[in-house]
Coordinates of C-alpha atoms in Angstrom, one line a residue:
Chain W
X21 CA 42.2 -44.1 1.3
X22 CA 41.6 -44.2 5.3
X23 CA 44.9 -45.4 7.3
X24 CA 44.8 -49.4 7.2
X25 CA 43.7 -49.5 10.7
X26 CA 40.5 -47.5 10.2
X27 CA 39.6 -48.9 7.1
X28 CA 39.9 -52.4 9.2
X29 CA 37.5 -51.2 11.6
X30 CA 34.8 -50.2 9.0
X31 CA 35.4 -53.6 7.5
X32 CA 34.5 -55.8 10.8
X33 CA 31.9 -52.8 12.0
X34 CA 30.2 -53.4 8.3
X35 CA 30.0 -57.2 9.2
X36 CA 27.7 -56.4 11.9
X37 CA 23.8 -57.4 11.0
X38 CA 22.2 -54.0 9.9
X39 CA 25.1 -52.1 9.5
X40 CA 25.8 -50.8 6.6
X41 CA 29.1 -49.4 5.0
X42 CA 28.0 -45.5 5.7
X43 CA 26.8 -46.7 9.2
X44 CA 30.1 -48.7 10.1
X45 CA 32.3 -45.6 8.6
X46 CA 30.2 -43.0 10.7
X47 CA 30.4 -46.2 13.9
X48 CA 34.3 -45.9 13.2
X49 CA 34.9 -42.1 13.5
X50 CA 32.3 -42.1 16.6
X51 CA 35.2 -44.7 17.9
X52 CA 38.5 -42.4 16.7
X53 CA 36.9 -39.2 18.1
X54 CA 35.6 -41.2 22.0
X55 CA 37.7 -41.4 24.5
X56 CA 40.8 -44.5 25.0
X57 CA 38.5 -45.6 27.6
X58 CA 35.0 -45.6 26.3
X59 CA 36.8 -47.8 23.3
X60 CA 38.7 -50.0 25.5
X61 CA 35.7 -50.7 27.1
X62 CA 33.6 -51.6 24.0
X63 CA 36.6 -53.8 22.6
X64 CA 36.6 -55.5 26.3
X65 CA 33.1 -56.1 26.5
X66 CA 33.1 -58.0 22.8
X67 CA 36.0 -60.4 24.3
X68 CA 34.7 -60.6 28.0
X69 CA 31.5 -62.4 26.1
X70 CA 33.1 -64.4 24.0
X71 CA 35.8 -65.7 27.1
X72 CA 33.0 -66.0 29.4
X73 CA 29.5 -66.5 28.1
X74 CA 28.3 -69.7 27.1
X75 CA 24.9 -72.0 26.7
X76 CA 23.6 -73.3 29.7
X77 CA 24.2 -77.5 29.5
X78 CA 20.7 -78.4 30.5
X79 CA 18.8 -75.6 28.9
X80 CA 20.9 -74.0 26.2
X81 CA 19.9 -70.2 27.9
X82 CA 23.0 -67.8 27.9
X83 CA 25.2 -69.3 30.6
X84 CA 28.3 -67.7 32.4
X85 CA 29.2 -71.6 33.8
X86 CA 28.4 -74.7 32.8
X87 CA 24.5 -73.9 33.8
X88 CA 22.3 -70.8 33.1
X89 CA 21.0 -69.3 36.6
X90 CA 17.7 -70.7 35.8
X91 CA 18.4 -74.2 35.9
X92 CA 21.0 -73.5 38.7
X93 CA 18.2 -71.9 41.1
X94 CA 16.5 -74.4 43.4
X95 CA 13.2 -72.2 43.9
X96 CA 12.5 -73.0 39.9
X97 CA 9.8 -75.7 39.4
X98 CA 11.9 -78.6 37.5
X99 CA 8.3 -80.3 36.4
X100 CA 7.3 -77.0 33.9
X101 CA 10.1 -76.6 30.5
X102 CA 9.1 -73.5 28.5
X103 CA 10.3 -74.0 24.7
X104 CA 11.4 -70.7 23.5
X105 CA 13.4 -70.1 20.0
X106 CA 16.5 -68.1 20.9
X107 CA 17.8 -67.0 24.5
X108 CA 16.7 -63.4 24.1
X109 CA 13.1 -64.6 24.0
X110 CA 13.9 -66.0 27.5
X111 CA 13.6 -62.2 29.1
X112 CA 10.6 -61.1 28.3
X113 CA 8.6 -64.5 29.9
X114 CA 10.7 -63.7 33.0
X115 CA 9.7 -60.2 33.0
X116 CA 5.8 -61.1 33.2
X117 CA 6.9 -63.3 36.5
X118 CA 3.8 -65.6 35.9
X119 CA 6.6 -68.4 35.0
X120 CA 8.2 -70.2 37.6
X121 CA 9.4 -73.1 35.7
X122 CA 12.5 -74.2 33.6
X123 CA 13.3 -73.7 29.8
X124 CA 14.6 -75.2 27.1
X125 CA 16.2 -73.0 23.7
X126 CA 15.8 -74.2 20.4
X127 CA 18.6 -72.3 18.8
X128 CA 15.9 -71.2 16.4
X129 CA 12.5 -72.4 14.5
X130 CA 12.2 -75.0 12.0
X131 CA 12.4 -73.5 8.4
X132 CA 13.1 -76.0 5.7
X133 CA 13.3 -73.0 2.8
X134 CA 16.5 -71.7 4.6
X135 CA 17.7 -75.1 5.3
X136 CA 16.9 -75.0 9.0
X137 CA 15.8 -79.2 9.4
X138 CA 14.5 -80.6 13.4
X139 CA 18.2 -81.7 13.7
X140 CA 19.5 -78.0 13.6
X141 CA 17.5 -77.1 16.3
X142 CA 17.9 -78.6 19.8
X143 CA 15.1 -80.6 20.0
X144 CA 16.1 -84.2 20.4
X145 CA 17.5 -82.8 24.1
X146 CA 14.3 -81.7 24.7
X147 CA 12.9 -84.9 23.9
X148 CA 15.5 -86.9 25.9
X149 CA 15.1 -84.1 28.9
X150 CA 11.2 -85.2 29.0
X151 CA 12.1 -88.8 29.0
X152 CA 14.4 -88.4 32.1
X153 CA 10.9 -87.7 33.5
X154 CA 9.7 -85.5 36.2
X155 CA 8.4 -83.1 33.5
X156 CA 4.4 -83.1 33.9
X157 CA 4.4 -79.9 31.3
X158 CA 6.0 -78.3 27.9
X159 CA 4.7 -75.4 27.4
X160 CA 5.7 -74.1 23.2
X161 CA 6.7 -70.6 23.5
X162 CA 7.7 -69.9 19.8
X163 CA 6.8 -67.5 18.5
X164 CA 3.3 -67.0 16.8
X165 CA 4.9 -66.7 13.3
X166 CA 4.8 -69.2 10.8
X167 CA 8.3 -70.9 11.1
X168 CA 6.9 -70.7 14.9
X169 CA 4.2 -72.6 14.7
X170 CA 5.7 -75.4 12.4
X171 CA 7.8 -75.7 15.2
X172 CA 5.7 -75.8 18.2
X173 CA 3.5 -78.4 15.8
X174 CA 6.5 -80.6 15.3
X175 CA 7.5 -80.3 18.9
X176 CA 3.6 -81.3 20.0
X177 CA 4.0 -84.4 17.7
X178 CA 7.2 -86.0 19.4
X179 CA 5.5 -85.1 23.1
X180 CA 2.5 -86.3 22.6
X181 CA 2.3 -89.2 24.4
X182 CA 5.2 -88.0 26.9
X183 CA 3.8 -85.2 28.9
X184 CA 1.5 -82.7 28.6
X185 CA 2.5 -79.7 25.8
X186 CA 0.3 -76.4 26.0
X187 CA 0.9 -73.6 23.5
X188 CA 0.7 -69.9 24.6
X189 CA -2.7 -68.0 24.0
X190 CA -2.9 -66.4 20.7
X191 CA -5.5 -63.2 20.8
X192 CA -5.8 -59.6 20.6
X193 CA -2.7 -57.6 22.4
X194 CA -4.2 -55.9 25.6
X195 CA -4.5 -52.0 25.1
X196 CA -4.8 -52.8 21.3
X197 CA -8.6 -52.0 19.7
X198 CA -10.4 -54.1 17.6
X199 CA -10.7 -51.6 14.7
X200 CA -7.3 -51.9 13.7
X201 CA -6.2 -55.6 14.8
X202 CA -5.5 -57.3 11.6
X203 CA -7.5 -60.5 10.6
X204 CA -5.2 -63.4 11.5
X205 CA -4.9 -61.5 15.3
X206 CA -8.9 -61.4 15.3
X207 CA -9.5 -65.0 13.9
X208 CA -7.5 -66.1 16.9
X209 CA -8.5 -64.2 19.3
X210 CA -12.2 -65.2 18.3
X211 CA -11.2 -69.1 18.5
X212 CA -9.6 -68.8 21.2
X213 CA -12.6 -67.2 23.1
X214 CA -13.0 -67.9 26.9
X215 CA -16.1 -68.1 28.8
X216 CA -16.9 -65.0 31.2
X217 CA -17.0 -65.9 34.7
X218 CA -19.0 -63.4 37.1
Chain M
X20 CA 18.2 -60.1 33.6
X21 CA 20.8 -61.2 30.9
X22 CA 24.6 -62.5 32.2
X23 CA 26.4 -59.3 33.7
X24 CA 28.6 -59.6 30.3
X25 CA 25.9 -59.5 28.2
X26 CA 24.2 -56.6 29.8
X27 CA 27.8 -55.0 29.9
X28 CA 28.0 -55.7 25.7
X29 CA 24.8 -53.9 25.2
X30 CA 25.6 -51.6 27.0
X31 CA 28.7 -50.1 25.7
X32 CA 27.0 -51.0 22.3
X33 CA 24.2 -48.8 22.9
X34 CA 26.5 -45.9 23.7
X35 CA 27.6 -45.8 19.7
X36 CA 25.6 -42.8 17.9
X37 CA 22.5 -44.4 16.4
X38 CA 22.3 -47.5 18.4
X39 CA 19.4 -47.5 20.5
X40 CA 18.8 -50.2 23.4
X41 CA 17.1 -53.0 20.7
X42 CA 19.9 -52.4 17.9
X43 CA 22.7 -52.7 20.8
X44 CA 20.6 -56.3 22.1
X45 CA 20.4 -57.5 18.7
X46 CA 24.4 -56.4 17.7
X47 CA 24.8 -58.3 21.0
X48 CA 23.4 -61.8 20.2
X49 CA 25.1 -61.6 17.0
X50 CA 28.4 -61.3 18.5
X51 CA 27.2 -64.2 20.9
X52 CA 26.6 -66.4 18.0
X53 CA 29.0 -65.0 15.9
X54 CA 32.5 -67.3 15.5
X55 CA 35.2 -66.7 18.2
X56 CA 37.6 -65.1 15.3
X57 CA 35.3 -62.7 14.0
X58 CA 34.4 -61.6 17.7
X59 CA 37.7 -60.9 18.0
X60 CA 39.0 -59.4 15.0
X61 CA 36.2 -57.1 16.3
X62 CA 37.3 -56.2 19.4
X63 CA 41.6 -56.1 18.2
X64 CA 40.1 -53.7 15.2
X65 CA 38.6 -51.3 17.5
X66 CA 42.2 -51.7 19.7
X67 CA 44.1 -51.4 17.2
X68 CA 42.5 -48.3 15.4
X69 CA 42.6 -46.3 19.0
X70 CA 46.3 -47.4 19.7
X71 CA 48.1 -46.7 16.2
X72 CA 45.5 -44.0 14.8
X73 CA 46.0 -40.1 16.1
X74 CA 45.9 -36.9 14.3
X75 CA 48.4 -35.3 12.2
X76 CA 50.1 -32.8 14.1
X77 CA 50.2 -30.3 11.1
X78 CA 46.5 -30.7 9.6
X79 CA 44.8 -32.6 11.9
X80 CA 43.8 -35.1 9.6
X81 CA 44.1 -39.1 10.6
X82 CA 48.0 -40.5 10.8
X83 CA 49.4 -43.6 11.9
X84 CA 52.1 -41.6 13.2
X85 CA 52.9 -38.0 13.7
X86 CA 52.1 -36.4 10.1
X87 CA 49.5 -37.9 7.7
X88 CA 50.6 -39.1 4.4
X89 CA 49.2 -36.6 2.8
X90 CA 51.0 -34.0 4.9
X91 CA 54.1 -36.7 4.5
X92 CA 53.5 -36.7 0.4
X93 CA 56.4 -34.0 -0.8
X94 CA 54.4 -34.3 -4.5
X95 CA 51.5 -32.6 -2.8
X96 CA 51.2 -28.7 -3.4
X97 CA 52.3 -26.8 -0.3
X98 CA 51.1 -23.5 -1.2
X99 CA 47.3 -24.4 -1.0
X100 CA 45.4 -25.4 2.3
X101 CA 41.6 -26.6 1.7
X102 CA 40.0 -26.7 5.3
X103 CA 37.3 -29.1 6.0
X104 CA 35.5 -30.2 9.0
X105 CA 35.7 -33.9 9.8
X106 CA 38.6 -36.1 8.7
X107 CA 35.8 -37.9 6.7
X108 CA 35.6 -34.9 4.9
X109 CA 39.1 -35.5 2.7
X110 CA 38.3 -38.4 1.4
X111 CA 35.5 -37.7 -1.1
X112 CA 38.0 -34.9 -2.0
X113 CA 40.9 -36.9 -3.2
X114 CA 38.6 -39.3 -5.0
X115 CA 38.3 -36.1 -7.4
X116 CA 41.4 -36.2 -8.9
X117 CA 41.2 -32.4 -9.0
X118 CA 43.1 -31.5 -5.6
X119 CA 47.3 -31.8 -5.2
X120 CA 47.1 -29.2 -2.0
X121 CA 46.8 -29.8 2.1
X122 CA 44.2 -30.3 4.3
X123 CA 43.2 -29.0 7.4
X124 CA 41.0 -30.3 9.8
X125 CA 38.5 -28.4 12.0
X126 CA 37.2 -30.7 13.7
X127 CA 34.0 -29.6 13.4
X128 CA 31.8 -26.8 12.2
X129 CA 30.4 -23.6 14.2
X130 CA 27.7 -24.0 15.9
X131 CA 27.0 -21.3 19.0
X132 CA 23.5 -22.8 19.6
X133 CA 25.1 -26.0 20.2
X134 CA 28.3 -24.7 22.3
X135 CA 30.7 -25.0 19.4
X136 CA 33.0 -21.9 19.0
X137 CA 35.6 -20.9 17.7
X138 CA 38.1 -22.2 20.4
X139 CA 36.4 -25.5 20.1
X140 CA 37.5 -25.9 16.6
X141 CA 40.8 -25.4 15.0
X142 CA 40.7 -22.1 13.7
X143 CA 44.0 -20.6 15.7
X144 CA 45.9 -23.4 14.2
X145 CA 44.9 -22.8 10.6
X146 CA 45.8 -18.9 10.7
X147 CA 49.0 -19.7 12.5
X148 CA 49.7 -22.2 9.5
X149 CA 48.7 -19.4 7.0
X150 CA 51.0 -17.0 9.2
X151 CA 54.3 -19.2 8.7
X152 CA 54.1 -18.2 4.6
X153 CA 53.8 -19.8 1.9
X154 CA 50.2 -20.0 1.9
X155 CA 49.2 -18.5 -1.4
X156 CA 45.2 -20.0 -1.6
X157 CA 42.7 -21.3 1.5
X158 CA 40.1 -23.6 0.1
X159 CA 37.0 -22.9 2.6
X160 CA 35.1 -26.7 2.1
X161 CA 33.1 -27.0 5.0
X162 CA 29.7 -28.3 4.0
X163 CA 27.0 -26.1 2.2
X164 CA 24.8 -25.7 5.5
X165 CA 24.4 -23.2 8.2
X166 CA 27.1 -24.4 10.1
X167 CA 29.4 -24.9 7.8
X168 CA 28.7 -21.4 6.3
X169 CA 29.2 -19.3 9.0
X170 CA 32.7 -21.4 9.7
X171 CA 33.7 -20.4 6.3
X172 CA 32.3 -16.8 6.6
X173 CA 34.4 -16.7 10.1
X174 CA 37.5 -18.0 8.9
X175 CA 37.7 -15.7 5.2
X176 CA 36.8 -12.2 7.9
X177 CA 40.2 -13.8 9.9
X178 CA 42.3 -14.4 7.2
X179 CA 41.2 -11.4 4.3
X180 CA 44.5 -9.8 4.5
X181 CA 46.6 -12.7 4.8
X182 CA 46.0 -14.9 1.9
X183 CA 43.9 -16.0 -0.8
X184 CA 40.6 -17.3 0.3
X185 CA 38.0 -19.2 -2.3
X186 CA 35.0 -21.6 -1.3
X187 CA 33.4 -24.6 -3.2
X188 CA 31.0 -23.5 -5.8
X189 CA 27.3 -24.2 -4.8
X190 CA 24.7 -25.2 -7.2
X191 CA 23.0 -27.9 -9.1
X192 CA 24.6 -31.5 -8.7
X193 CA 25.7 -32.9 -11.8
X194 CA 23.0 -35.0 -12.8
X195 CA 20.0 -33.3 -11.1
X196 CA 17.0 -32.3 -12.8
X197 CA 15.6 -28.3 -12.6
X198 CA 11.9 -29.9 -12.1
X199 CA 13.2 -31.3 -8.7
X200 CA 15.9 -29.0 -7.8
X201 CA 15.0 -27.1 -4.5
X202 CA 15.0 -23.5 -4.4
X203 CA 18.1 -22.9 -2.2
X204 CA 20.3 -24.7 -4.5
X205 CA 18.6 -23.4 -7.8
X206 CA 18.8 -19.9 -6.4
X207 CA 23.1 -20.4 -5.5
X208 CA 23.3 -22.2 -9.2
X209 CA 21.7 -18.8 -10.5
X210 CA 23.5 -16.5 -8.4
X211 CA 26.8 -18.5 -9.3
X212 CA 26.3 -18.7 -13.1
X213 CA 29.2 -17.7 -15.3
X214 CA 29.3 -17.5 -19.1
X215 CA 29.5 -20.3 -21.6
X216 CA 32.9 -19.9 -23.9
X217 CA 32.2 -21.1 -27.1

């Protein structure tokens, strides 16, 4: 019913995760009715990430060259790898700027019921980047879900006599109150307790 | 934080309507991940629909080329104009079956709270159409709300003594229930009632 090249556009918009057909039609119009520039730009921006981002070759982290800026920047320390499950996960740990170390991205988290098996993830690199040595800490970064913690427990297994492999603190969120935490939260956060200095 | 095409990605993502900051980051990573061919077919859709799509020059309607094809469709019924807002608005139309007339396209509804008048839409273009002759009937189908009201009641005070103007029937959808039907629409449906032959 729409002209071909409209009803093209709905078709690859309606591809994207989350977006529906209604969505990509009401996506598409946005796009007819913007300005040739505001949609050049968008088409642009899809290609220029596809022509020039890649995975870092140490680290597999979003990488414009052949290494991420991470693992290209000599001020990191090269003896701390953080294990995180997907590159997006990378920003928020840099955001705290309590990490001054390297990572390493597993491409996801180990999940046998949707076929996702240790060798889909990148884990024998992390294993053969600890046995280059040099690497006195992994610390297991994914993240505190299930599929998560299968993971970091797999990963734990194969480091275990390697280096030293530290998983993040699980515990009550700070600002959150105690009334309305949820039980798994509060189990943690209760074995997990820290002595009070002072 | 991210690789400066990344950040540009989500950007131009987040400027679609709908598409907050973690949609457009998540649309992002798909693309990322997403198979060279399908990123592209992407980008070349939303090319392609900006550089071969325009509006009809008669109804303002969608067109590959100067007319639309239902403007280019000498089976359609010339006499009869039904105006609609958006270009989205024909579609549902023709899937009636009931409708051999033309379109014409506002682009828009009025909306004087929002800066949309009657110069912003196109009103002028319609009553010049209706001035060439040959108009015998003006279907007013812009959408049973506020707006699209007062653009009907706007555009029947400009044409009265021109030509022939009607507007969709309101009332109960086809299906509904009275138990559920809200008061607006069951007040229309009684104001609108007509008698049963039979």
């Amino acid at each position: 019913m729409y002209a071909q090249p409209v009803q093209r556009l709905i078709a690859e918009l309606a591809k994207l995760p989350g977006i529906g057909q209604r969505t990509a039609q009401r996506l598409a119009f946005h796009i007819l009715r913007a300005s040739e520039e505001d949609a050049l730009a968008l088409a642009d921006a899809v290609r220029d990430v596809k022509a020039n981002v890649g995975l870092c070759e140490e680290c597999f982290n979003l990488a414009e060259g052949p290494r991420c800026r991470i693992c290209e920047d000599e001020r990191r320390d090269r003896s701390v790898i953080c294990v995180v499950e997907e590159p997006q996960d990378v920003i928020p740990i840099e955001r705290t700027h309590e990490y001054r170390g390297l990572y390493h991205v597993l491409g996801g988290a180990l999940s046998p019921i949707d076929g996702v098996d240790p060798e889909d993830l990148r884990i024998a690199e992390l294993v053969q980047r600890v046995e280059r040595g040099g690497v006195n800490e992994v610390v297991l970064a994914t993240n505190p879900t299930t599929t998560g913690e299968a993971t970091a427990i797999h990963i734990a297994e194969l480091l275990r006599d390697k280096t030293t492999v530290t998983r993040l603190a699980s515990g009550l969120p700070v600002g959150a109150d105690l009334e309305h935490a949820d039980e798994v939260t509060l189990g943690r956060a209760l074995a997990g307790r820290r002595a009070v200095s002072g």
